Coordinates of C-alpha atoms in Angstrom, one line a residue:
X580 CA 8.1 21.2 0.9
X581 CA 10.1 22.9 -2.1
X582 CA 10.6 20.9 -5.2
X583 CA 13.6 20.8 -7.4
X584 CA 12.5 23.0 -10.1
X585 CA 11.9 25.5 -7.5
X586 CA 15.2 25.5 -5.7
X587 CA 16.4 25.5 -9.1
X588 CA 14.6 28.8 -9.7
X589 CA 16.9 30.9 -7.2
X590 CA 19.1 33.1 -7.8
X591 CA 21.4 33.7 -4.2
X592 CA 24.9 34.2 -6.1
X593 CA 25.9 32.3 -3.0
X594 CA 23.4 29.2 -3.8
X595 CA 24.7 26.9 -5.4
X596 CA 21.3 25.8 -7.3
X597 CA 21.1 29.7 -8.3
X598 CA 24.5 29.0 -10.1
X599 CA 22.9 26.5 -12.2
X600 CA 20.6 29.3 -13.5
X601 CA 24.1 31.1 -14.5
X602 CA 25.5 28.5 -16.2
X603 CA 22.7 27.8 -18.3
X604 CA 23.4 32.0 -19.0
X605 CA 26.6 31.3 -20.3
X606 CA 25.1 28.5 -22.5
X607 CA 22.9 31.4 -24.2
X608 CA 20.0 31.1 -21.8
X609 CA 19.5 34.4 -19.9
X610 CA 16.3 35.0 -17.4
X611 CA 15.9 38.1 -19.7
X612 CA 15.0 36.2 -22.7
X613 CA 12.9 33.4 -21.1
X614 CA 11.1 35.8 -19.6
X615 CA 10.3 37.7 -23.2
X616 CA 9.6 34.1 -24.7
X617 CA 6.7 33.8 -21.9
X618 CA 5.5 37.1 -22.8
X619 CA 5.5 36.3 -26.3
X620 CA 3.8 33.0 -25.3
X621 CA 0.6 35.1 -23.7
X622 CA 0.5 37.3 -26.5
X623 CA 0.2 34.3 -28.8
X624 CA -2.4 32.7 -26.6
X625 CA -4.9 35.1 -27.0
X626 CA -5.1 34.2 -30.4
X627 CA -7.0 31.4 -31.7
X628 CA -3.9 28.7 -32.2
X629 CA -2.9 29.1 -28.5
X630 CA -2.9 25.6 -26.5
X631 CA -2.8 23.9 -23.2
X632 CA 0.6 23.0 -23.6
X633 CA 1.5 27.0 -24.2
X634 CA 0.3 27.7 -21.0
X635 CA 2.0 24.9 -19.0
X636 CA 5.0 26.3 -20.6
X637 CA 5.1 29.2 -18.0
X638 CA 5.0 27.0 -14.7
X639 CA 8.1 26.8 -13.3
X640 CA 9.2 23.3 -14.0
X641 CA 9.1 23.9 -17.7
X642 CA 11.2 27.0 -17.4
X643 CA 13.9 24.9 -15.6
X644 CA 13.5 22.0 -17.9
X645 CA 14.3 24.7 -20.7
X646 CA 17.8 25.6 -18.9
X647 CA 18.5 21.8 -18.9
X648 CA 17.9 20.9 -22.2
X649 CA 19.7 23.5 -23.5
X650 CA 22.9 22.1 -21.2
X651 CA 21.9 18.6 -22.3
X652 CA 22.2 19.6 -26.1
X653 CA 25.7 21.6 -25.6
X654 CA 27.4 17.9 -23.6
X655 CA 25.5 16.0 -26.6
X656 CA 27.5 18.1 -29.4
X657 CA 30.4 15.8 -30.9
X658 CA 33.1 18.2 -30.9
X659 CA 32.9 19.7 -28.1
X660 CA 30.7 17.6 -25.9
X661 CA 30.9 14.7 -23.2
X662 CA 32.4 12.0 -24.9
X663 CA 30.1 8.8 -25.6
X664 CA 31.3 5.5 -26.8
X665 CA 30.7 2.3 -26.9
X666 CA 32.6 -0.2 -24.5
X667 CA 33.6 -3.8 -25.1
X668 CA 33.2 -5.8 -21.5
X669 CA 33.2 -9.8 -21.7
X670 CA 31.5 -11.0 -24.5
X671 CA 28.9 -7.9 -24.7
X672 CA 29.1 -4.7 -25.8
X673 CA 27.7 -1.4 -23.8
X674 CA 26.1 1.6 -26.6
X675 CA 26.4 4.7 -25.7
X676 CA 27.6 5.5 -22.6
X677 CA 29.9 7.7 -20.5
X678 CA 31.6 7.9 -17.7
X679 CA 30.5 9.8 -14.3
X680 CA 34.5 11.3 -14.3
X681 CA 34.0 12.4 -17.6
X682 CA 30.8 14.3 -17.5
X683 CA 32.0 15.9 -14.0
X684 CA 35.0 17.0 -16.0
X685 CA 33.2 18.7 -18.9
X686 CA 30.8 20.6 -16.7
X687 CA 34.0 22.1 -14.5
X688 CA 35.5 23.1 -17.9
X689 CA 32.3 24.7 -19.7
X690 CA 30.3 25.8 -17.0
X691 CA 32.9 27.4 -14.8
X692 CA 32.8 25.2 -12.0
X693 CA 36.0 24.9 -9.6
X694 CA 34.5 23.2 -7.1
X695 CA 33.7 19.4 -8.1
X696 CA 30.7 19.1 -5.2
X697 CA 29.0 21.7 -7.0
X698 CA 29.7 19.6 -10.3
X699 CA 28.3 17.1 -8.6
X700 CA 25.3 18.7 -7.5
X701 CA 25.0 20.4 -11.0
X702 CA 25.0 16.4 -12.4
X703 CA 22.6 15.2 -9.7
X704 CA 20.4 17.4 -10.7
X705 CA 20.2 16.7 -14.0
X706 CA 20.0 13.2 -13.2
X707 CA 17.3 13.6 -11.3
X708 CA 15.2 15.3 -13.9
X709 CA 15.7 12.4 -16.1
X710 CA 17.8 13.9 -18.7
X711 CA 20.9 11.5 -17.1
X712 CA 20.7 7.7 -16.0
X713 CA 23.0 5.3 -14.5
X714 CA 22.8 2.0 -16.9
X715 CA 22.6 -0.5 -14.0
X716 CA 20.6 1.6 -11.4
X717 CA 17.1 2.7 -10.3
X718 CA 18.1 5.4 -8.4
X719 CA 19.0 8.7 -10.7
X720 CA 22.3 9.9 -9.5
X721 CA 25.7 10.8 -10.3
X722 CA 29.2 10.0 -9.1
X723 CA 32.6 10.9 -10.2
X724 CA 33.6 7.4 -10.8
X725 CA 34.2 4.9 -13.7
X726 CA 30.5 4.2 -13.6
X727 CA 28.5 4.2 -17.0
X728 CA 25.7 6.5 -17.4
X729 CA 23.4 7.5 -20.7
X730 CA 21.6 10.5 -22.1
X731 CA 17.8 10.0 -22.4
X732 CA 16.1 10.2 -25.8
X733 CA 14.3 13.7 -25.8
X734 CA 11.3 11.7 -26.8
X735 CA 11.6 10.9 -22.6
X736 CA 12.1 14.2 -22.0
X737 CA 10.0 15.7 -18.7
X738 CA 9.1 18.8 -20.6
X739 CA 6.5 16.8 -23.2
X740 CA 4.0 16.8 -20.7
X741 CA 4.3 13.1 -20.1
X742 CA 2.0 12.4 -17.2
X743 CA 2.0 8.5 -17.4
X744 CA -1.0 6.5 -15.7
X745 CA -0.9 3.5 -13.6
X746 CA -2.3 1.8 -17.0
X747 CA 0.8 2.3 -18.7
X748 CA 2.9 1.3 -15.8
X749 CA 0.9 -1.8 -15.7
X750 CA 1.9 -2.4 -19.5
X751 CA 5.6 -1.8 -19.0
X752 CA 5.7 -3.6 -15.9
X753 CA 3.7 -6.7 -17.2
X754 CA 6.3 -6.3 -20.2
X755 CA 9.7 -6.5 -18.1
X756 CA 8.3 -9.9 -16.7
X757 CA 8.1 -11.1 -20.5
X758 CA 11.5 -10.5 -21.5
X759 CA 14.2 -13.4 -19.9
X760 CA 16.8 -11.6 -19.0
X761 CA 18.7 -10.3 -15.8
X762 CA 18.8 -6.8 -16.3
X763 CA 15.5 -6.4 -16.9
X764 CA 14.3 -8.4 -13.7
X765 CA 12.1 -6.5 -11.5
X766 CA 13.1 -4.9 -8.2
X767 CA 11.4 -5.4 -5.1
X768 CA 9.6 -2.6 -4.9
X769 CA 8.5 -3.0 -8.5
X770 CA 7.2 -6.5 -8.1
X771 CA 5.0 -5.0 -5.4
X772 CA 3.7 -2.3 -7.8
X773 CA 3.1 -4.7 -10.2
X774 CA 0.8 -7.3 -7.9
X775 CA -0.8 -3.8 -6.6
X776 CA -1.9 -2.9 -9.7
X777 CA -2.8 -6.2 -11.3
X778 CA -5.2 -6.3 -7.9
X779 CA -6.5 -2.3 -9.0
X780 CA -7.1 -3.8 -12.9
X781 CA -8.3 -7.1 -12.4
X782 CA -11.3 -6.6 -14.9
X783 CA -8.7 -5.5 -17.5
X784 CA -6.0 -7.1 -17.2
X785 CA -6.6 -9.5 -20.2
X786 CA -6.7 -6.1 -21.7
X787 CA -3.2 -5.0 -20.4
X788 CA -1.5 -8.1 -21.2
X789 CA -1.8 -8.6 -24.3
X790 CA -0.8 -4.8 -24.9
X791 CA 2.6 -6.1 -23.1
X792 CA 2.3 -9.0 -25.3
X793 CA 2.5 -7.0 -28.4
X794 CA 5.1 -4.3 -27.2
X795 CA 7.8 -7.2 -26.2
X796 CA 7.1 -8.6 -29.9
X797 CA 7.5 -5.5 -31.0
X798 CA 11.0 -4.7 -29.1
X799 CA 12.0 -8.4 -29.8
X800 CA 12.7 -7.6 -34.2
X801 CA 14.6 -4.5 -32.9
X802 CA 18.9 -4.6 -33.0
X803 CA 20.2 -6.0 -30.3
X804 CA 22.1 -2.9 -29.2
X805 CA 19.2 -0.5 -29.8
X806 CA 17.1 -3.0 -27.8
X807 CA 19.5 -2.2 -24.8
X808 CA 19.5 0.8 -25.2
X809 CA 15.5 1.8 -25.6
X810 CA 15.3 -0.6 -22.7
X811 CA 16.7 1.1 -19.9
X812 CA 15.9 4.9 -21.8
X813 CA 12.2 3.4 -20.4
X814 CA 13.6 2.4 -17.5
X815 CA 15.1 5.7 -16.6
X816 CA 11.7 7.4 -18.1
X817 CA 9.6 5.4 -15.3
X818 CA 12.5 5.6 -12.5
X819 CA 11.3 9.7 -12.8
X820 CA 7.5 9.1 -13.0
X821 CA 7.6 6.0 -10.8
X822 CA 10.4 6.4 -8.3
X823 CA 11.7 3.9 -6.0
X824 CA 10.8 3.9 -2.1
X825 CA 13.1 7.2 -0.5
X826 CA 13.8 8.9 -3.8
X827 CA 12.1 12.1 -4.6
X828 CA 9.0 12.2 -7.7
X829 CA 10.6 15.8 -9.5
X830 CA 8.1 15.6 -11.7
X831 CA 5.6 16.7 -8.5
X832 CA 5.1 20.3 -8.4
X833 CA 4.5 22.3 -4.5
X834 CA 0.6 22.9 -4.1
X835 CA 1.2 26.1 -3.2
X836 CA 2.2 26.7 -6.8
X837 CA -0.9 24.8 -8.0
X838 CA -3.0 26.6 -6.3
X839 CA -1.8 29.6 -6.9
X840 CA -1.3 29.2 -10.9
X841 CA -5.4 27.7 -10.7
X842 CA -6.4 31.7 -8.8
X843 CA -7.9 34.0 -11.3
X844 CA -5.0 36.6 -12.5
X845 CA -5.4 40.7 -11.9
X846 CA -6.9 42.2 -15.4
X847 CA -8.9 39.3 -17.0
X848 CA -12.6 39.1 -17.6
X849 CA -13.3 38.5 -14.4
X850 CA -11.8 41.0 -12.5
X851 CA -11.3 43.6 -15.0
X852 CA -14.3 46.7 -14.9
X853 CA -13.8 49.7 -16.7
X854 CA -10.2 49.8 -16.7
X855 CA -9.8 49.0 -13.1
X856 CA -8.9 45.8 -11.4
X857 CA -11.2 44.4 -9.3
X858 CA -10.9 41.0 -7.3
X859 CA -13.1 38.5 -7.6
X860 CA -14.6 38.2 -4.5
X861 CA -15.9 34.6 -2.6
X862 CA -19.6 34.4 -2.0
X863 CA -20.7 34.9 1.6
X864 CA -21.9 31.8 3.4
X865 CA -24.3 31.9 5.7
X866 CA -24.4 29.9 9.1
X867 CA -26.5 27.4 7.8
X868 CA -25.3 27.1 4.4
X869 CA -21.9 26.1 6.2
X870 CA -24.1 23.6 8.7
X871 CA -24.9 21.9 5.7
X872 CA -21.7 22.3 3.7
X873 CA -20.1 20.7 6.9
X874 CA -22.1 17.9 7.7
X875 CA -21.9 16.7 3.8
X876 CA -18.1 16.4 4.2
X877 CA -18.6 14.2 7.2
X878 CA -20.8 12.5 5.5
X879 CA -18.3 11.9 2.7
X880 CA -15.4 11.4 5.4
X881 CA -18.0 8.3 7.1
X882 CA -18.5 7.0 3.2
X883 CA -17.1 3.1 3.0
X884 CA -16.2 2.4 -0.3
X885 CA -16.2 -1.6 -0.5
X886 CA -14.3 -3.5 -3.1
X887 CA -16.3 -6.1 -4.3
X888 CA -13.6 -8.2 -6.0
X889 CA -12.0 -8.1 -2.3
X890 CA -15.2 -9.2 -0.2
X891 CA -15.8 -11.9 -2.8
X892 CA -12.5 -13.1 -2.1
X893 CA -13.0 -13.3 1.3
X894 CA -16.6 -15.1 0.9
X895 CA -14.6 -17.7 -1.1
X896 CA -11.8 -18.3 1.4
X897 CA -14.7 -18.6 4.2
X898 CA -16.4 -21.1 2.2
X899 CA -13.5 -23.1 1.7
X900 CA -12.0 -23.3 5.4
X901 CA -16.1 -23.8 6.1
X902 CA -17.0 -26.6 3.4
X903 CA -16.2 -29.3 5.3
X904 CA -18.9 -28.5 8.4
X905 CA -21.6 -28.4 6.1
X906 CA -23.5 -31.9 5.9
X907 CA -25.1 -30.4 2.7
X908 CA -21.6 -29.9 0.8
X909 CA -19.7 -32.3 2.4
X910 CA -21.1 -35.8 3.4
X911 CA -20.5 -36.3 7.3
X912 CA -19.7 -39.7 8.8
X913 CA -22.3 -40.7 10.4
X914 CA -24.5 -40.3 7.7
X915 CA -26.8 -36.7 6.8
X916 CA -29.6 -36.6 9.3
X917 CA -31.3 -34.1 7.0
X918 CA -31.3 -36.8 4.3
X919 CA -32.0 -40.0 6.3
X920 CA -33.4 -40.8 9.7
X921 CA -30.2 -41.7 11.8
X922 CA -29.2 -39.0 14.2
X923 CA -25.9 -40.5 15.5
X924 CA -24.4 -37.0 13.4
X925 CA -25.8 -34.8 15.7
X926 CA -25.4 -37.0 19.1
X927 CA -21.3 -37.4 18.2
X928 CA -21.3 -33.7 17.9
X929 CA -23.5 -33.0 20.7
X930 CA -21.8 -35.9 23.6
X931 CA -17.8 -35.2 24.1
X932 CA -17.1 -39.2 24.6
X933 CA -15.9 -39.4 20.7
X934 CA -14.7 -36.1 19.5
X935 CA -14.0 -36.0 15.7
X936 CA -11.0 -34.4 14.6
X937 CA -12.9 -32.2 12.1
X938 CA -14.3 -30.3 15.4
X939 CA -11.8 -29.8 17.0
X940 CA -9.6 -28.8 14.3
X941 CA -12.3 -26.1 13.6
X942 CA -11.4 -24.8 17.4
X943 CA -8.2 -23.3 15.8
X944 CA -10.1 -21.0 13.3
X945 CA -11.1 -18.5 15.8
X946 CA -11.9 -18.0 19.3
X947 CA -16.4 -17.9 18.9
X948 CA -15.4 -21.2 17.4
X949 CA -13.7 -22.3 20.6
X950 CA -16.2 -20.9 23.2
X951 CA -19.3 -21.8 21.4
X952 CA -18.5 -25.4 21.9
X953 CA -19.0 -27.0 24.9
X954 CA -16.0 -29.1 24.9
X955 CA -13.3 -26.8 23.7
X956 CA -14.4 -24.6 26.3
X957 CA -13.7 -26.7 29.2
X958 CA -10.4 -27.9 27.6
X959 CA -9.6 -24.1 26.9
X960 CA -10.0 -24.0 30.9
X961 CA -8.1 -26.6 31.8
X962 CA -5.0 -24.8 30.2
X963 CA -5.9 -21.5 31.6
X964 CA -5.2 -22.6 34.9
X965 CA -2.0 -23.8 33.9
X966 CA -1.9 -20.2 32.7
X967 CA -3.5 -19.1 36.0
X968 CA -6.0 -16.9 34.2
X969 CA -8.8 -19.0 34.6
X970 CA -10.8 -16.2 36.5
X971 CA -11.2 -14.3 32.6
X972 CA -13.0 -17.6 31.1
X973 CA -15.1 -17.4 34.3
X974 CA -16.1 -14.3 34.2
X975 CA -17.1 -14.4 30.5
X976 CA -19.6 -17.2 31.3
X977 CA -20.7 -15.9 34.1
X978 CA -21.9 -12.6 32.1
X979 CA -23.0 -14.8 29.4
X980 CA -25.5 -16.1 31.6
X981 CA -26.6 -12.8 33.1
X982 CA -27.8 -11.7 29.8
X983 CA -29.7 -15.0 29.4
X984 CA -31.7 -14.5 33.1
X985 CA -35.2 -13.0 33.9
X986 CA -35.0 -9.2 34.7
X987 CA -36.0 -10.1 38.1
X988 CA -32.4 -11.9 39.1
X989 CA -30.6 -9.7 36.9
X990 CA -30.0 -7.2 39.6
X991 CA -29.1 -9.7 42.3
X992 CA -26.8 -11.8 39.9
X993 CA -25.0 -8.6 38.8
X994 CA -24.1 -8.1 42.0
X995 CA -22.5 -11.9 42.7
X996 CA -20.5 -11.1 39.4
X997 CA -19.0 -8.0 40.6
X998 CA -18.8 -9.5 44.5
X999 CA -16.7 -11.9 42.9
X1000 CA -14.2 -11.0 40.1
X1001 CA -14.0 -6.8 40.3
X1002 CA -14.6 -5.9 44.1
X1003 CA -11.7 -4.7 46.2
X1004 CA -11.9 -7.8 48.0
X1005 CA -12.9 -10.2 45.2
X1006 CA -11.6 -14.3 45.3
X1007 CA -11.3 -14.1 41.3
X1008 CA -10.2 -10.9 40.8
X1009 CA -9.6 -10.0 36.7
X1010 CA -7.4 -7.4 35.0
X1011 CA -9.2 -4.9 33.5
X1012 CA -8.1 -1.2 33.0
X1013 CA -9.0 1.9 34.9
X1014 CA -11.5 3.0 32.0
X1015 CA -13.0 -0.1 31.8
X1016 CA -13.4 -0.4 35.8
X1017 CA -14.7 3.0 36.7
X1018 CA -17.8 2.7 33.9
X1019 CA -19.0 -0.9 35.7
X1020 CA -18.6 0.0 39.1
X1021 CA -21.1 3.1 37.8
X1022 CA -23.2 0.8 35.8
X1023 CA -23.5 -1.2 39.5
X1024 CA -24.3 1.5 41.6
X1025 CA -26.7 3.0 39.5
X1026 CA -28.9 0.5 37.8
X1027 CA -27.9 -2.6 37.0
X1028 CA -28.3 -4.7 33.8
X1029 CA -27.8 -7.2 31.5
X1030 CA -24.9 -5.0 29.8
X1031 CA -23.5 -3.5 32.9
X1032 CA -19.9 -5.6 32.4
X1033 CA -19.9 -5.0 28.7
X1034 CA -17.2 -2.5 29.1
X1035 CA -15.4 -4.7 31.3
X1036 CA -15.9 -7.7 29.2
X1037 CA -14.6 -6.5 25.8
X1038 CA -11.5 -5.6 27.4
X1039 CA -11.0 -9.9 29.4
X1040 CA -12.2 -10.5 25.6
X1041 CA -9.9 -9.2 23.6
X1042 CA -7.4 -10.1 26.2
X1043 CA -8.2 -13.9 25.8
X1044 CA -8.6 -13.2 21.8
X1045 CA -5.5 -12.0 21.6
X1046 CA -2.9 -13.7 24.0
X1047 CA -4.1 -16.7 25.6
X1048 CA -6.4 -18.0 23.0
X1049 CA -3.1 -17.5 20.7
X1050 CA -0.4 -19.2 23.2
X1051 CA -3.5 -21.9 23.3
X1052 CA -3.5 -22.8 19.6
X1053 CA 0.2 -23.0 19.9
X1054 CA 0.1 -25.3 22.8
X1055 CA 1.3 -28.9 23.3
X1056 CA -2.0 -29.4 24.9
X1057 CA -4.3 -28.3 21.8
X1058 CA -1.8 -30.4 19.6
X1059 CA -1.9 -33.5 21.5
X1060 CA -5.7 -33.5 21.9
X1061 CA -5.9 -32.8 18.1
X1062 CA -3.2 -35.6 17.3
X1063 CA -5.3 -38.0 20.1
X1064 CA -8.5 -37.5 18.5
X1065 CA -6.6 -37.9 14.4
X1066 CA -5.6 -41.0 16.0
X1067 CA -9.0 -42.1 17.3
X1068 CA -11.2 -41.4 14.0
X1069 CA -8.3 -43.2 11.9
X1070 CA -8.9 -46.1 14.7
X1071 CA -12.5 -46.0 14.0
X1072 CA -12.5 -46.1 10.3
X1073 CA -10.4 -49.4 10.3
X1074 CA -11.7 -52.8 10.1
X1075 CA -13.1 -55.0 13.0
X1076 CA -10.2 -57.5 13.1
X1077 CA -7.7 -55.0 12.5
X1078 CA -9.0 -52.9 15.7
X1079 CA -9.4 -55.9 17.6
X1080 CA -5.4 -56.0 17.4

């Protein structure tokens, strides 16, 4: 995928992002003379002052960003520049803005554009670099309207090697929520970010708040105007670091660049013998040095990396729905058999005659909860032949009890199961798929076993899992049994005379 910067970089007289090259010529900016600035910039960094930042200055992006800012400073000059005021609207005043007709304007009469698209294009451009922002938008564009837009502070400016971190996205975000007021309410997509990375911080985030704490106290003693105007200048910064869903990052550069600005150059140390210019050359793998190279990146690939904060959450939430069950956490009526010598606990749960509401409100948690128990099972069959796939239920306990016989009638029961719910001619024939069929009529014919319909089975399982265990929970029937058996225990825990009424 190209980036900006580099379709700014061309220079097809008959593109019109090559003609923003040209007009940043006519500002004084020739490809001659940034070119002799990068030289001087590698003689310089041989020398012992040379920097990082002097070699970053040679990528792409940063020639580009030079062109711009030098555009940028011509429509900031008062004379001559794009005009900036500030407006009066109801009761408020807007600093420093302009108008999207006005800056199309100047950059058809100083760049020697006839063609307003191309202005447009020119201004979108710009925009999207960060070096122009709507006031009252997230999305860095320009139209030739009445709209207002603002020049960003070059303290914002992409070409200071800003590369933010989700930290300091954290902080302004965490910030914006501090301040009571409707511009500076978050969007969607930023109140997403924002619980995203409060989840990715957690340990911090004391930490981060108070940082935000101290910035909005900070931003609160400034002038009311400047305040506006700082205030979306950050805005617009993080609207080019941070950009909203569908808009493209321009501060992103191609890999292909990357990787090719990373590669050794021609003529340096390494490559460089006697004068000549020598590649450096890749070491030679063998086949079982790339075995064991391979097998390490699966092994990487296979790595689960667990968040802790994420499975104690969810050990929290299953204590909680589960609390209730325990007879050590919660005391059960009758009373704790593990505590005193009256097991009427265990024989309620055990005999269907009175069944608790507790138990079968747990049948709604998941479907082991409903098959384990005895009861909900045979009321979970009841409603399957309403559903008229009773057979699936069936055929579940039916290989249940398979894996719980002797070897010796394992063979001889396999077959009744497979006589009587996946033969041709079958009385309780079940839906499985071709897959699943063609691997237990194998498992049949050539030995079978206790796991011979495990293929078979996890596909009638997940079918009951996931739509008639689901239409179940949903059902009148489950509600009404639920409701019925509320009723009953609230029957129950009322006095004698009042339930002899």
């Amino acid at each position: 995928m190209l980036c900006v910067p580099t379709i700014l970089m061309m220079t097809a007289s008959n593109n019109r992002d090559g003609r923003v090259g040209d007009h940043a010529d006519k500002l004084g900016v020739s490809y001659t003379d940034m070119d002799s600035a990068i030289g001087t910039e590698q003689t310089t960094g041989s020398q012992s002052n040379a920097t990082v930042s002097g070699a970053a200055d040679q990528t792409p992006h940063h020639v580009v960003y030079r062109k711009m800012e030098r555009i940028i400073e011509t429509m900031q000059d008062e004379v001559n520049g794009v005009p900036v005021r500030t407006v009066k609207s109801f009761l408020t005043k807007i600093p420093s803005v302009f108008t999207g007709s006005d800056l199309i304007c100047w950059i058809q009469r100083h760049l020697d554009v006839e063609d307003q698209i191309e202005a447009l294009h020119v201004a979108h451009l710009l925009s999207a670099h960060g070096y122009i922002f709507p006031i009252d938008d997230h999305i860095l564009t320009v139209k030739s309207d009445s709209g207002y837009y603002r020049f960003q502070t070059p303290y914002f400016w992409p070409s200071n090697y800003w590369d933010p971190e989700n930290s300091d996205y954290a902080v302004y975000l965490c910030k914006r929520t501090m301040q009571n007021k409707t511009r500076l309410e978050l969007a969607d997509y930023e109140a997403e970010n924002l619980a995203r990375l409060q989840k990715m911080f957690s340990r911090k985030w004391e930490f981060i708040f108070m940082q935000a704490e101290a910035q909005s106290k900070v931003d609160k003693k400034r002038d009311k105007l400047e305040r506006k105007v700082l205030d979306s200048q950050e805005r617009a910064f993080w609207d080019v670091h941070r950009p909203s869903p569908g808009c493209v990052n321009t501060t992103e550069m191609d890999i292909k660049k990357v990787c090719r600005m990373n590669r050794p150059r021609h003529g340096s140390e390494h490559g460089r013998t006697k004068g000549s210019i020598i590649p450096k050359k890749e070491p030679i793998l063998t086949a079982a040095e790339l075995t064991k190279q391979i097998k390490g990146l699966k092994h990487k690939l296979d790595r689960h990396s667990i968040n802790i904060s994420k499975v104690a959450e969810m050990h929290l939430s299953y204590c909680e729905l589960y609390c209730e069950y325990d007879a050590f956490i919660t005391s059960p009526e009758p009373s704790n058999p593990w505590l005193s010598d009256n097991s009427d606990y265990w024989d309620t749960e055990r005999v269907g005659k009175d069944i608790p509401a507790r138990r079968v409100r747990r049948w709604g948690f998941a479907v082991e909860e409903l098959l384990k128990d005895t009861v909900g099972r045979e009321h979970f069959a009841k409603f399957l032949e309403k559903e008229f796939s009773a057979e699936n239920l069936r055929f579940w306990e039916a290989v249940q009890e398979l894996k719980r016989l002797q070897s010796s009638e394992v063979p001889k029961k396999a077959q009744e199961i497979w006589a009587e719910f996946l033969a041709p001619d079958s009385t309780s024939l079940v839906n499985v798929d071709s897959h699943s069929y063609d691997q237990t009529r194998k498992n049949i014919q050539d030995n079978p076993d206790r796991w011979s319909f495990d293929t078979a089975l996890a596909h009638v399982y997940h079918l009951m899992k996931s739509d008639s265990y689901s239409r179940y929970i949903r059902s009148d029937m489950y509600k009404d049994f639920l409701n019925g058996a509320k009723k009953k225990v609230l029957f129950l825990s009322l006095p004698a005379k009042f339930r002899k009424q």
